[in-house]
Amino acid sequence: MLPSFFIAHGAPLLAIEDNEYTQFLSELGRTLPKPKAIVLFSAHWESNVQKVSDIEEYKTIYDFGGFPEALYRIQYRAKGSKEISREIEELFIQQGVSYEVDTNRGLDHGAWVVLRMLYPNADIPVISMSVNPNLSPEEQYNIGKSLAALREKDILIIGSGGTVHNLRVVKMGNDHGAVDQWALEFDEWLESRLNHWDLDALFKYNSLAPSAELAVPRYGNEHFIPIFYAMGAADKEQTGKLLHRSFRYGNLSHSVWQFG
């Protein structure tokens, strides 16, 4: 049975860079068993009702501006799977999760930056999923939990976002390797709680974690919450393992967590 993952997608520039993190993701894709399909919750697709994609072939969305032209030439022509989309719908119906089917939206950079590094050939069906920042962490976790059976069918579940992601304090011009202490403290608190699967504390991260207001700002928690969807998919095992952690621009986290 495949584990589920939380994978940071970083800044869009990551898609055309060669560094420690991109090399790690490429190696991860080579070492994992090839999944039957990928279900990916992206921080860049927010909705008040859970969205499930039903796409024949995705267009590539460039949901950013002011970056080098090379980024806008990238195409990731992943296909969908009506069969897996139907399975997800059936699981949501069984678990009482409200959802809507989307037949138009392409893959945003929260999805294709990660997928392109893991599986550059775009030869694995993808089901793109939205996240709902207005739900409680427990509700987000339970949505992931409702899909846990997919892992038994060799379907890979990924939450794509970032554990520390605050664009108001990121130092894009400063990439010399120094990490802000507050960002490291938040991420280490998160690690200690994830290692013990301490859901009580994790669901109250915004009041318990050090510097939570900086790491996960009140104006936007969408990059942090995909971790709960990924965790929920591994509720049966309740085990987490930090595979990689690094930082860019002072405090932008690149972390990969494996669950289950």
Short mmCIF file of C-alpha atoms in Angstrom, two decimals:
data_model
loop_
_atom_site.label_atom_id
_atom_site.label_comp_id
_atom_site.label_asym_id
_atom_site.label_seq_id
_atom_site.Cartn_x
_atom_site.Cartn_y
_atom_site.Cartn_z
CA MET A 1 0.00 0.00 0.00
CA LEU A 2 1.33 3.40 -0.96
CA PRO A 3 1.86 6.06 1.73
CA SER A 4 0.38 9.53 1.40
CA PHE A 5 2.57 12.63 1.21
CA PHE A 6 2.67 16.30 2.01
CA ILE A 7 5.02 18.01 -0.43
CA ALA A 8 6.00 21.67 -0.50
CA HIS A 9 5.84 23.19 -3.97
CA GLY A 10 7.87 26.29 -3.10
CA ALA A 11 8.07 29.31 -5.38
CA PRO A 12 7.29 28.84 -9.10
CA LEU A 13 11.00 29.24 -9.94
CA LEU A 14 11.53 25.80 -8.46
CA ALA A 15 10.21 24.36 -11.72
CA ILE A 16 13.31 25.49 -13.65
CA GLU A 17 15.92 25.15 -10.91
CA ASP A 18 18.40 22.39 -10.12
CA ASN A 19 19.11 22.28 -6.40
CA GLU A 20 19.04 20.04 -3.35
CA TYR A 21 15.26 20.04 -3.17
CA THR A 22 14.50 19.47 -6.85
CA GLN A 23 17.02 16.64 -6.88
CA PHE A 24 15.36 15.10 -3.82
CA LEU A 25 11.92 15.18 -5.43
CA SER A 26 13.22 13.68 -8.66
CA GLU A 27 14.86 10.86 -6.71
CA LEU A 28 11.68 10.31 -4.68
CA GLY A 29 9.73 9.81 -7.89
CA ARG A 30 12.27 7.27 -9.10
CA THR A 31 12.23 5.26 -5.87
CA LEU A 32 8.47 5.13 -5.23
CA PRO A 33 6.48 2.32 -6.84
CA LYS A 34 4.68 3.72 -9.87
CA PRO A 35 1.12 4.52 -8.77
CA LYS A 36 -2.02 3.65 -10.67
CA ALA A 37 -3.13 7.27 -10.31
CA ILE A 38 -2.44 10.39 -8.25
CA VAL A 39 -4.97 12.32 -6.18
CA LEU A 40 -3.56 15.76 -5.40
CA PHE A 41 -4.94 18.44 -3.07
CA SER A 42 -3.44 21.78 -4.14
CA ALA A 43 -3.12 24.91 -2.01
CA HIS A 44 -3.80 26.92 -5.16
CA TRP A 45 -7.30 25.57 -5.66
CA GLU A 46 -9.55 26.93 -2.93
CA SER A 47 -13.28 26.29 -2.79
CA ASN A 48 -16.04 26.29 -0.20
CA VAL A 49 -17.28 22.91 -1.44
CA GLN A 50 -14.87 20.06 -2.13
CA LYS A 51 -14.06 19.91 -5.85
CA VAL A 52 -13.20 16.70 -7.68
CA SER A 53 -11.76 17.05 -11.17
CA ASP A 54 -13.07 15.00 -14.05
CA ILE A 55 -10.74 15.97 -16.90
CA GLU A 56 -9.71 14.08 -20.00
CA GLU A 57 -6.44 16.01 -20.41
CA TYR A 58 -5.37 18.95 -18.25
CA LYS A 59 -4.26 22.29 -19.54
CA THR A 60 -1.34 23.89 -17.67
CA ILE A 61 -2.28 26.92 -15.57
CA TYR A 62 0.32 29.67 -15.05
CA ASP A 63 -1.14 31.19 -11.91
CA PHE A 64 1.74 33.61 -11.28
CA GLY A 65 3.30 36.67 -12.89
CA GLY A 66 6.64 38.37 -13.39
CA PHE A 67 8.76 35.25 -13.77
CA PRO A 68 11.15 34.17 -16.56
CA GLU A 69 9.61 33.22 -19.89
CA ALA A 70 10.88 29.65 -19.51
CA LEU A 71 8.27 29.03 -16.82
CA TYR A 72 5.43 29.90 -19.17
CA ARG A 73 6.64 27.46 -21.79
CA ILE A 74 6.34 24.45 -19.48
CA GLN A 75 3.58 22.04 -20.37
CA TYR A 76 2.50 19.16 -18.15
CA ARG A 77 -0.08 17.26 -20.16
CA ALA A 78 -1.38 14.87 -17.54
CA LYS A 79 -4.56 12.99 -18.21
CA GLY A 80 -7.38 12.36 -15.78
CA SER A 81 -9.30 9.18 -15.01
CA LYS A 82 -13.08 9.05 -15.04
CA GLU A 83 -12.86 5.73 -13.22
CA ILE A 84 -10.91 7.16 -10.27
CA SER A 85 -13.04 10.30 -10.20
CA ARG A 86 -16.13 8.08 -9.84
CA GLU A 87 -14.46 6.10 -7.05
CA ILE A 88 -13.74 9.33 -5.17
CA GLU A 89 -17.33 10.46 -5.59
CA GLU A 90 -18.60 7.14 -4.26
CA LEU A 91 -16.31 7.35 -1.23
CA PHE A 92 -17.47 10.91 -0.52
CA ILE A 93 -21.12 9.81 -0.76
CA GLN A 94 -20.48 6.93 1.64
CA GLN A 95 -18.75 9.26 4.13
CA GLY A 96 -21.23 12.12 3.77
CA VAL A 97 -18.73 14.56 2.24
CA SER A 98 -20.32 17.24 0.08
CA TYR A 99 -18.58 17.69 -3.26
CA GLU A 100 -18.90 19.07 -6.77
CA VAL A 101 -17.35 17.77 -9.99
CA ASP A 102 -15.21 20.13 -12.04
CA THR A 103 -14.77 19.42 -15.76
CA ASN A 104 -12.82 22.50 -16.86
CA ARG A 105 -9.99 23.50 -14.54
CA GLY A 106 -6.39 22.74 -15.47
CA LEU A 107 -3.44 21.99 -13.19
CA ASP A 108 -2.15 24.98 -11.21
CA HIS A 109 1.51 25.31 -10.31
CA GLY A 110 0.87 23.83 -6.87
CA ALA A 111 0.13 20.63 -8.74
CA TRP A 112 2.32 20.58 -11.85
CA VAL A 113 5.55 21.82 -10.24
CA VAL A 114 5.47 18.84 -7.88
CA LEU A 115 4.14 16.31 -10.38
CA ARG A 116 6.63 17.27 -13.05
CA MET A 117 9.55 16.57 -10.71
CA LEU A 118 8.14 13.29 -9.45
CA TYR A 119 6.86 11.99 -12.77
CA PRO A 120 8.26 14.08 -15.65
CA ASN A 121 6.65 11.95 -18.36
CA ALA A 122 3.12 12.90 -17.25
CA ASP A 123 2.14 9.26 -17.81
CA ILE A 124 0.10 8.75 -14.61
CA PRO A 125 -3.57 9.79 -14.39
CA VAL A 126 -4.18 12.72 -12.04
CA ILE A 127 -7.28 13.70 -10.10
CA SER A 128 -6.96 17.30 -8.96
CA MET A 129 -8.68 18.25 -5.71
CA SER A 130 -9.45 21.58 -4.05
CA VAL A 131 -8.89 22.57 -0.44
CA ASN A 132 -11.26 24.50 1.80
CA PRO A 133 -9.54 26.98 4.15
CA ASN A 134 -12.83 27.64 5.94
CA LEU A 135 -13.10 24.12 7.33
CA SER A 136 -11.58 23.15 10.65
CA PRO A 137 -8.38 21.08 10.56
CA GLU A 138 -10.41 18.10 11.81
CA GLU A 139 -12.84 18.42 8.91
CA GLN A 140 -9.97 18.65 6.43
CA TYR A 141 -8.39 15.58 8.02
CA ASN A 142 -11.65 13.68 7.71
CA ILE A 143 -11.91 14.42 4.00
CA GLY A 144 -8.49 12.84 3.54
CA LYS A 145 -9.54 9.96 5.80
CA SER A 146 -12.55 9.25 3.60
CA LEU A 147 -10.17 8.51 0.71
CA ALA A 148 -7.84 6.18 2.62
CA ALA A 149 -9.13 3.12 0.76
CA LEU A 150 -7.61 4.46 -2.47
CA ARG A 151 -4.13 3.82 -1.10
CA GLU A 152 -4.90 0.10 -1.03
CA LYS A 153 -5.42 0.31 -4.80
CA ASP A 154 -1.96 1.81 -5.43
CA ILE A 155 -3.30 5.33 -5.77
CA LEU A 156 -0.97 8.03 -4.47
CA ILE A 157 -2.50 10.82 -2.35
CA ILE A 158 -0.56 14.10 -2.13
CA GLY A 159 -1.20 17.36 -0.32
CA SER A 160 0.77 20.17 -1.99
CA GLY A 161 1.48 23.39 -0.11
CA GLY A 162 4.06 24.61 2.40
CA THR A 163 4.36 24.37 6.17
CA VAL A 164 5.87 27.87 6.43
CA HIS A 165 4.48 30.11 3.72
CA ASN A 166 4.07 33.85 4.27
CA LEU A 167 4.78 35.94 1.19
CA ARG A 168 4.78 39.15 3.25
CA VAL A 169 7.97 38.12 5.04
CA VAL A 170 9.72 36.04 2.35
CA LYS A 171 13.05 37.58 1.28
CA MET A 172 13.12 36.75 -2.43
CA GLY A 173 16.34 38.68 -2.98
CA ASN A 174 18.09 36.93 -0.11
CA ASP A 175 18.82 33.29 -0.84
CA HIS A 176 22.13 32.76 0.97
CA GLY A 177 20.92 29.91 3.15
CA ALA A 178 20.27 31.63 6.49
CA VAL A 179 16.97 30.57 8.08
CA ASP A 180 14.82 32.81 10.25
CA GLN A 181 14.70 31.33 13.75
CA TRP A 182 10.95 31.70 14.07
CA ALA A 183 10.39 29.64 10.90
CA LEU A 184 12.63 26.84 12.13
CA GLU A 185 10.96 26.84 15.56
CA PHE A 186 7.51 26.51 14.01
CA ASP A 187 8.61 23.68 11.75
CA GLU A 188 10.34 21.85 14.60
CA TRP A 189 7.21 22.15 16.74
CA LEU A 190 5.24 20.70 13.85
CA GLU A 191 7.72 17.85 13.51
CA SER A 192 7.49 16.97 17.21
CA ARG A 193 3.70 16.83 17.07
CA LEU A 194 3.58 14.90 13.80
CA ASN A 195 6.06 12.34 15.12
CA HIS A 196 3.57 11.56 17.89
CA TRP A 197 0.45 12.00 15.71
CA ASP A 198 -0.78 14.49 18.29
CA LEU A 199 -4.01 15.48 16.61
CA ASP A 200 -5.25 17.48 19.60
CA ALA A 201 -2.25 19.80 19.35
CA LEU A 202 -2.06 19.81 15.55
CA PHE A 203 -5.70 20.80 15.19
CA LYS A 204 -4.93 23.78 17.48
CA TYR A 205 -1.63 24.69 15.80
CA ASN A 206 -2.68 28.32 15.35
CA SER A 207 -2.81 28.85 19.12
CA LEU A 208 -0.16 26.35 20.29
CA ALA A 209 2.69 26.48 17.78
CA PRO A 210 5.41 29.12 18.21
CA SER A 211 5.19 31.92 15.64
CA ALA A 212 2.12 30.36 14.07
CA GLU A 213 0.87 33.81 13.10
CA LEU A 214 3.99 34.28 10.95
CA ALA A 215 4.30 30.75 9.57
CA VAL A 216 0.59 30.40 8.79
CA PRO A 217 -0.73 33.97 8.58
CA ARG A 218 -4.33 34.70 9.39
CA TYR A 219 -4.92 36.08 5.90
CA GLY A 220 -4.05 32.75 4.32
CA ASN A 221 -3.79 29.20 5.66
CA GLU A 222 -4.30 27.53 2.28
CA HIS A 223 -0.68 26.38 1.95
CA PHE A 224 -0.59 24.75 5.36
CA ILE A 225 -3.88 22.87 5.36
CA PRO A 226 -3.08 20.31 2.62
CA ILE A 227 -1.05 18.53 5.30
CA PHE A 228 -4.29 17.60 7.08
CA TYR A 229 -5.81 16.05 3.96
CA ALA A 230 -2.64 13.99 3.45
CA MET A 231 -2.55 12.96 7.12
CA GLY A 232 -6.18 11.90 7.10
CA ALA A 233 -5.48 9.46 4.28
CA ALA A 234 -3.08 7.66 6.67
CA ASP A 235 -5.34 7.69 9.74
CA LYS A 236 -5.26 3.91 10.01
CA GLU A 237 -1.47 3.83 10.57
CA GLN A 238 -1.04 7.27 12.15
CA THR A 239 2.68 7.41 11.41
CA GLY A 240 4.60 10.31 9.95
CA LYS A 241 8.17 10.61 8.74
CA LEU A 242 9.99 13.77 7.71
CA LEU A 243 11.87 12.94 4.50
CA HIS A 244 13.26 16.37 3.68
CA ARG A 245 13.40 19.86 5.15
CA SER A 246 15.15 22.92 3.79
CA PHE A 247 14.34 26.62 3.49
CA ARG A 248 14.65 29.27 0.81
CA TYR A 249 14.48 33.06 1.02
CA GLY A 250 14.87 33.10 4.79
CA ASN A 251 11.69 31.29 5.74
CA LEU A 252 9.94 29.56 2.81
CA SER A 253 9.84 25.89 3.75
CA HIS A 254 10.59 22.96 1.47
CA SER A 255 9.40 19.97 3.44
CA VAL A 256 8.27 16.51 2.46
CA TRP A 257 6.33 14.36 4.90
CA GLN A 258 5.43 10.73 4.37
CA PHE A 259 2.38 9.36 6.16
CA GLY A 260 1.54 5.68 6.60
#
